[in-house]
Amino acid sequence: MVEDLRFALRQLGRSPGFAAAVVVTLALAIGANTAVFSMLDGFLLRSLPYPHPERLAVLESHQELKGNPANFEDDDSSDNATWRAVQQGVPGVTAAIGGDAFGDSEGVNLEAGAAQGGATSYVHGARVSAHYFQVIGIEPLLGRGFTEDEDRPDAGNAAVLSYALWRTTFHRDPKILGQQIMLKGAPYTVVGVLPQGAQMPNPADVWTPLMPDDPHGVCVGNNCLILMRLKPGATWAQVRAQLAHMPPPRNTNLAKENVWYFPSLLHAYAGSAMKQQTQALMLAVAFILLIACANLAGLMLARIHRRTPEIATRLALGASRVRILRQLWIENLVLALAGGAAGLAVALGLFPVMKNLLPDFMIPIGGFALDGRVLAFAMGAAVLASLFFGALPALETRRVDLRSSIAAGTRTVAGGSGRVRQALIAAEVALTVVLLAGAGLLVRTIAHLESLPAGFDGHNVMTAKASLDDARYHNAAAFHALLRTSLDAMRRIPGVENAAVALSLPYERGLNDSLRILDGKRAGYEYGSSETWVTPGFFETLRIPIRSGRAIRDSDTATSQPVAVVNADFGRVFYYDTNPIGRHFESEGTTYTIVGVVGDVVKQLGMTQGAPLATEPLYYVSATQIDQRIVNLANEWFQPSWIVRTSGPIAGLTARMQRALADANPGLPFSGFYSMQDVLDQQLQMQRIESMLLGTLALLALLLSAVGIFALVSNLVVQRTREIGIRIALGSTLGQAMGHIAQSGLLAASCGVAAGLVCSFFVLQVMKSAIYGVSTYDPVTLTTVPLLLLAIAAAASVLPALRIARIHPAETLRAE
């Protein structure tokens, strides 16, 4: 084995270009596979970075609906009631509740104090209950978590800081505990600082008590996440039995027939959201590795053919075929291990790129890590690659004939080798077709979603968001004064035509709420709908057309009859296309009269299912008429947007908008400024990331396939120089000779394209859930991809065939 290793190193040292080509190809393929496997490992395999993660679970429920699913009248289920039931009826666990899903956090205003200059900054906050940090298993670096007394309504405000916020804003002040900071417009006492590197399910800068018993809090509904840690001596089987006896939420007799609860391990729950995407990416990079192996197998075949006399001589001197196979495999293994090591370096370089490029929800808890499992995967991929790309060349050595090989020297090409290489090229082209078709469908999906009729005019419109989850604006008078004063200041900006404020914008989801139809054919029924509050001028600013009736006016105040403007979908769904103006519905105890119908705008779907962007029933109410309690609750989940339309370009408008808001309140910062295209891009972030990742892999596959075809034809030119010279000497034209050689690559590519199209009809079905507005058999995609591949295959076949023009028949025959 040592002799074989030394011989392999000498052989590879004599062919540095060949060795470098193999190592670089493997580095790209194994590096991509390792990087994606690290993502899959983080979401699906690696333990969470908490003590005894197998004892952590999330409470989930299963519900069977009966009757009319849309009619959920008297359904008073809420997470806080369920949390209390778990505390009282499931003694096997310690429970805590969080107000945000994984990866989500709310924007809050932080005023650090005079020591930090008194400036207000926008930070990310999250709300958790008492014992939350204890259940997760994170001990604060300083201080403690929240007590039960601090987690009750009307209790003193407490806050726990992240290490990053403590370091940057408070300069690692060791006396921070007990100090007060201005958070959400109110004084909060710092009671703890989390350690550096603490990985929370909901990353944030600051945590505050959730107060789940607040009758007007965020957990009145299904907005919170209940975490459970198994107590010592208890088992999950016992917990399931205890949950089976837990009563369902109150008044679920109409919409839900059966409701039961079960624990879902936190590791599985956290990874479930990205399971499909990571598995699809893993399949895509596996295709890349197979394509790379097919390419390398072709290179190895050509190398084996050049070494046929050497192998024949060794056989003639008494070497066994097993010994030769072992020596060849060791050469392949050396190359594969070098490629695997280079692939690990590529993966390490990709980790920070992925962390900066991908959104938070695509980064697993704990990030991307090169742990033992990832290292084993990379080395395993390298060893398997050495077997894959070395198998066919090894089989070729069995066909070596001693007499003819030694007599013919390097001119002999093993019979059938060209067909084997063509089959390899066809296989990699087929895989490339599948990847390109998948990427094409995602691009077509984005094009479809971007081309949906928006229902408004977003040109020359700038929007800005600010957090109003702030004690200063819990009072209706202060809230309305802020809106009025800030809008007046923005309308005075030169070039501004109109301005408005809304809870949510087009392309964003509205506030999910239930309403009761009070008249018409569906009177008495309750439905889910989407709601948003707006100020007068909203429809004019975005140029949303008024179909009938009127828009929200300045006269729609808290003392006048509550009114609503509905979109066309609302009228179609709830009033069967009859004129809804003058009709009434009730929401949150307020009866609204419909006074106008406007055109549909594209929204991110909330309660409905389907595409990420579509139209849905939506109603608009005046910001001055909606109950202030609902406003305060909505502002905990949403950041309202100030919308400005200008008569010209929006460049330079952001600073003036911030100054206009500062005129209304100097301590209120905008969290960000966005054009309507920016808002659309945010909603299509997942689709764009998926398209970019799969598109990058498809382009890599296309490059490898093109290189494979180029290498095949180039090698044929070298191997068949004598034959080509004879053909030309006997009267063959240069074009005929070139065509005869180039057809090998074109034939392989054509067979691969045909096989790839057949595979696409089956493989692309797994992408159905990610494709909207486009069929998986989209004719545009399935026509463009083959034509593109055939064009590239033609170029890759013709370019090396041009070398035939440099062949001189006389010199070729003289050498013979």
Coordinates of N, CA, C and O in Angstrom, one line a residue, residues 456-547:
F456 N -52.7 49.2 -7.7 CA -52.4 50.6 -7.3 C -51.2 51.0 -8.1 O -50.6 50.3 -8.9
D457 N -50.8 52.3 -8.0 CA -49.7 52.9 -8.7 C -48.6 53.1 -7.7 O -48.7 54.0 -6.8
G458 N -47.5 52.4 -7.8 CA -46.4 52.5 -6.9 C -45.3 53.4 -7.3 O -44.3 53.5 -6.6
H459 N -45.4 54.0 -8.5 CA -44.3 54.9 -9.0 C -44.3 56.2 -8.1 O -45.3 56.7 -7.7
N460 N -43.1 56.6 -7.9 CA -42.8 57.9 -7.1 C -43.5 57.8 -5.7 O -44.0 58.8 -5.2
V461 N -43.5 56.6 -5.1 CA -44.0 56.4 -3.8 C -42.9 55.9 -2.9 O -42.2 55.0 -3.2
M462 N -42.7 56.6 -1.7 CA -41.8 56.2 -0.7 C -42.6 55.9 0.6 O -43.5 56.6 0.9
T463 N -42.2 54.8 1.2 CA -42.8 54.4 2.5 C -41.8 54.3 3.6 O -40.6 54.1 3.3
A464 N -42.2 54.5 4.8 CA -41.3 54.4 6.0 C -42.0 53.8 7.1 O -43.2 54.1 7.3
K465 N -41.4 52.9 7.9 CA -42.0 52.3 9.0 C -41.5 52.8 10.3 O -40.3 53.1 10.4
A466 N -42.3 52.8 11.3 CA -41.9 53.2 12.7 C -42.7 52.3 13.7 O -43.9 51.9 13.4
S467 N -42.1 52.0 14.8 CA -42.7 51.2 15.8 C -43.6 52.1 16.7 O -43.1 53.0 17.3
L468 N -44.9 51.8 16.7 CA -45.8 52.5 17.6 C -46.3 51.6 18.8 O -47.3 51.8 19.4
D469 N -45.5 50.5 19.0 CA -45.7 49.7 20.2 C -45.0 50.5 21.3 O -43.9 50.1 21.7
D470 N -45.6 51.5 21.7 CA -44.9 52.5 22.5 C -46.0 53.1 23.5 O -47.1 53.5 23.1
A471 N -45.6 53.2 24.7 CA -46.6 53.7 25.7 C -47.0 55.1 25.5 O -48.2 55.5 25.8
R472 N -46.2 55.9 24.7 CA -46.6 57.3 24.4 C -47.8 57.3 23.5 O -48.5 58.4 23.4
Y473 N -48.1 56.2 22.8 CA -49.2 56.3 21.8 C -50.3 55.3 22.1 O -51.1 54.9 21.3
H474 N -50.3 54.8 23.4 CA -51.5 54.0 23.8 C -52.7 54.8 24.0 O -53.8 54.2 24.1
N475 N -52.5 56.1 24.2 CA -53.7 57.0 24.3 C -54.1 57.4 23.0 O -53.4 57.8 22.1
A476 N -55.5 57.3 22.7 CA -56.0 57.6 21.4 C -55.7 59.1 21.0 O -55.3 59.3 19.8
A477 N -55.8 60.0 21.9 CA -55.5 61.4 21.5 C -54.1 61.6 21.0 O -53.8 62.3 20.0
A478 N -53.1 61.0 21.8 CA -51.7 61.1 21.4 C -51.4 60.4 20.1 O -50.7 60.9 19.2
F479 N -52.1 59.2 19.9 CA -51.9 58.5 18.6 C -52.4 59.3 17.4 O -51.7 59.4 16.4
H480 N -53.6 59.9 17.6 CA -54.2 60.6 16.4 C -53.4 61.9 16.2 O -53.2 62.4 15.1
A481 N -52.9 62.5 17.3 CA -52.1 63.7 17.1 C -50.8 63.5 16.4 O -50.4 64.3 15.5
L482 N -50.2 62.3 16.7 CA -49.0 62.0 16.0 C -49.2 61.8 14.5 O -48.5 62.3 13.6
L483 N -50.3 61.1 14.1 CA -50.6 60.9 12.7 C -50.9 62.2 12.0 O -50.4 62.5 10.9
R484 N -51.7 63.0 12.7 CA -52.1 64.3 12.0 C -50.9 65.2 11.9 O -50.6 65.8 10.8
T485 N -50.1 65.4 12.9 CA -49.0 66.3 12.9 C -47.9 65.9 11.9 O -47.3 66.7 11.1
S486 N -47.6 64.6 11.9 CA -46.5 64.1 11.0 C -47.0 64.2 9.6 O -46.2 64.5 8.7
L487 N -48.2 63.9 9.3 CA -48.7 63.9 7.9 C -48.7 65.4 7.4 O -48.4 65.7 6.2
D488 N -49.1 66.3 8.2 CA -49.1 67.7 7.8 C -47.7 68.2 7.5 O -47.5 68.9 6.5
A489 N -46.7 67.7 8.3 CA -45.4 68.1 8.0 C -44.9 67.5 6.7 O -44.1 68.1 5.9
M490 N -45.3 66.2 6.4 CA -44.8 65.6 5.2 C -45.5 66.2 4.0 O -44.9 66.3 2.9
R491 N -46.7 66.6 4.1 CA -47.4 67.2 2.9 C -46.8 68.6 2.6 O -47.0 69.1 1.5
R492 N -46.0 69.2 3.5 CA -45.4 70.5 3.3 C -44.0 70.3 2.6 O -43.4 71.3 2.2
I493 N -43.6 69.1 2.4 CA -42.3 68.8 1.8 C -42.4 69.2 0.3 O -43.4 68.8 -0.4
P494 N -41.5 70.0 -0.3 CA -41.6 70.3 -1.7 C -41.7 69.1 -2.6 O -40.9 68.2 -2.4
G495 N -42.6 69.1 -3.5 CA -42.8 68.0 -4.4 C -43.7 66.9 -4.0 O -44.0 66.0 -4.8
V496 N -44.1 66.9 -2.7 CA -45.0 65.9 -2.2 C -46.5 66.2 -2.6 O -47.0 67.3 -2.4
E497 N -47.1 65.3 -3.3 CA -48.5 65.4 -3.7 C -49.5 65.0 -2.6 O -50.5 65.7 -2.5
N498 N -49.2 63.9 -1.9 CA -50.1 63.5 -0.9 C -49.4 62.5 0.1 O -48.3 62.0 -0.3
A499 N -50.0 62.3 1.2 CA -49.4 61.4 2.2 C -50.5 60.8 3.1 O -51.6 61.3 3.2
A500 N -50.1 59.6 3.6 CA -51.1 58.9 4.4 C -50.3 57.9 5.3 O -49.1 57.7 5.1
V501 N -51.1 57.3 6.3 CA -50.5 56.3 7.1 C -51.4 55.1 7.1 O -52.7 55.3 7.1
A502 N -50.9 53.9 7.1 CA -51.7 52.7 7.1 C -51.0 51.6 8.0 O -49.8 51.6 8.1
L503 N -51.9 50.7 8.5 CA -51.3 49.6 9.3 C -50.5 48.7 8.5 O -49.5 48.2 8.9
S504 N -50.9 48.4 7.2 CA -50.2 47.6 6.3 C -50.3 48.1 4.9 O -51.3 48.8 4.6
L505 N -49.4 47.7 4.1 CA -49.3 48.2 2.7 C -49.8 47.1 1.8 O -49.9 45.9 2.2
P506 N -50.0 47.5 0.5 CA -50.1 46.4 -0.5 C -48.9 45.5 -0.5 O -47.8 46.0 -0.1
Y507 N -49.0 44.3 -0.8 CA -48.0 43.2 -0.8 C -47.8 42.7 0.6 O -47.2 41.6 0.8
E508 N -48.2 43.4 1.7 CA -48.1 42.9 3.0 C -49.4 42.3 3.5 O -50.5 42.6 3.0
R509 N -49.3 41.5 4.5 CA -50.5 40.9 5.0 C -51.3 41.9 5.9 O -50.6 42.8 6.5
G510 N -52.6 41.7 6.0 CA -53.4 42.6 6.8 C -53.5 41.9 8.2 O -53.0 40.9 8.5
L511 N -54.3 42.6 9.0 CA -54.6 42.1 10.4 C -55.7 41.1 10.3 O -56.8 41.3 9.8
N512 N -55.4 39.8 10.6 CA -56.4 38.8 10.6 C -57.4 39.0 11.7 O -57.1 39.2 12.8
D513 N -58.7 39.0 11.3 CA -59.7 39.2 12.2 C -61.0 38.5 11.8 O -61.1 38.1 10.6
S514 N -61.9 38.4 12.7 CA -63.2 37.8 12.4 C -64.3 38.8 12.3 O -64.2 39.9 13.0
L515 N -65.3 38.6 11.5 CA -66.4 39.6 11.4 C -67.7 38.8 11.2 O -67.7 37.7 10.8
R516 N -68.8 39.4 11.6 CA -70.1 38.9 11.5 C -70.9 39.7 10.5 O -71.0 40.9 10.6
I517 N -71.4 39.0 9.5 CA -72.2 39.7 8.5 C -73.6 39.9 9.1 O -74.2 39.0 9.7
L518 N -74.1 41.1 9.0 CA -75.4 41.5 9.7 C -76.6 41.6 8.8 O -77.7 41.6 9.3
D519 N -76.3 41.6 7.5 CA -77.5 41.7 6.6 C -77.1 41.0 5.2 O -75.9 40.7 5.0
G520 N -78.1 40.7 4.4 CA -77.8 40.0 3.2 C -78.0 38.5 3.4 O -78.5 38.0 4.4
K521 N -77.7 37.7 2.3 CA -77.9 36.3 2.3 C -77.1 35.6 3.4 O -77.5 34.5 3.8
R522 N -76.0 36.1 3.8 CA -75.1 35.4 4.7 C -75.2 36.1 6.1 O -74.3 36.0 6.9
A523 N -76.3 36.8 6.4 CA -76.4 37.4 7.7 C -76.3 36.4 8.8 O -76.9 35.3 8.7
G524 N -75.6 36.7 9.9 CA -75.5 35.8 11.0 C -74.2 35.0 11.0 O -73.8 34.4 12.0
Y525 N -73.6 34.9 9.8 CA -72.4 34.1 9.7 C -71.1 34.9 10.1 O -71.0 36.1 9.9
E526 N -70.2 34.1 10.7 CA -68.9 34.7 11.0 C -67.8 34.2 10.1 O -67.8 33.0 9.7
Y527 N -66.9 35.1 9.6 CA -65.9 34.7 8.7 C -64.6 35.3 9.1 O -64.5 36.3 9.8
G528 N -63.5 34.8 8.6 CA -62.2 35.4 8.7 C -62.0 36.3 7.6 O -62.3 36.1 6.4
S529 N -61.4 37.5 7.9 CA -61.1 38.4 6.8 C -59.8 39.2 7.2 O -59.3 39.0 8.3
S530 N -59.4 40.0 6.3 CA -58.2 40.8 6.5 C -58.6 42.3 6.7 O -59.5 42.8 6.0
E531 N -58.0 43.0 7.6 CA -58.4 44.3 8.0 C -57.1 45.2 8.1 O -56.0 44.7 8.4
T532 N -57.3 46.5 7.8 CA -56.2 47.4 8.0 C -56.8 48.8 8.3 O -57.9 49.1 7.8
W533 N -56.2 49.5 9.2 CA -56.7 50.9 9.4 C -55.8 51.9 8.6 O -54.7 51.6 8.3
V534 N -56.5 52.9 8.1 CA -55.8 53.9 7.2 C -56.2 55.3 7.6 O -57.2 55.5 8.3
T535 N -55.5 56.3 7.2 CA -55.9 57.7 7.4 C -56.5 58.2 6.1 O -56.3 57.6 5.0
P536 N -57.2 59.3 6.1 CA -57.8 59.9 4.9 C -56.6 60.2 3.9 O -55.5 60.6 4.4
G537 N -56.8 60.0 2.7 CA -55.8 60.2 1.6 C -55.1 59.0 1.3 O -54.2 59.0 0.3
F538 N -55.4 57.8 1.9 CA -54.6 56.6 1.6 C -54.9 56.1 0.2 O -53.9 55.8 -0.5
F539 N -56.1 56.1 -0.2 CA -56.5 55.6 -1.6 C -56.0 56.6 -2.6 O -55.5 56.1 -3.7
E540 N -56.0 57.9 -2.3 CA -55.5 58.8 -3.3 C -54.0 58.8 -3.4 O -53.5 58.9 -4.5
T541 N -53.3 58.5 -2.3 CA -51.9 58.5 -2.3 C -51.4 57.3 -3.2 O -50.4 57.4 -4.0
L542 N -52.0 56.1 -3.0 CA -51.6 55.0 -3.8 C -52.4 54.8 -5.0 O -52.2 53.8 -5.8
R543 N -53.3 55.7 -5.3 CA -54.1 55.7 -6.5 C -54.9 54.4 -6.7 O -54.9 53.7 -7.7
I544 N -55.4 53.9 -5.6 CA -56.3 52.7 -5.6 C -57.7 53.2 -6.1 O -58.3 54.1 -5.5
P545 N -58.2 52.6 -7.1 CA -59.4 53.2 -7.7 C -60.6 52.9 -6.8 O -60.8 51.9 -6.2
I546 N -61.5 53.9 -6.7 CA -62.8 53.8 -6.0 C -63.8 53.3 -7.0 O -64.1 54.0 -8.0
R547 N -64.3 52.1 -6.8 CA -65.3 51.5 -7.7 C -66.7 52.1 -7.5 O -67.4 52.4 -8.5

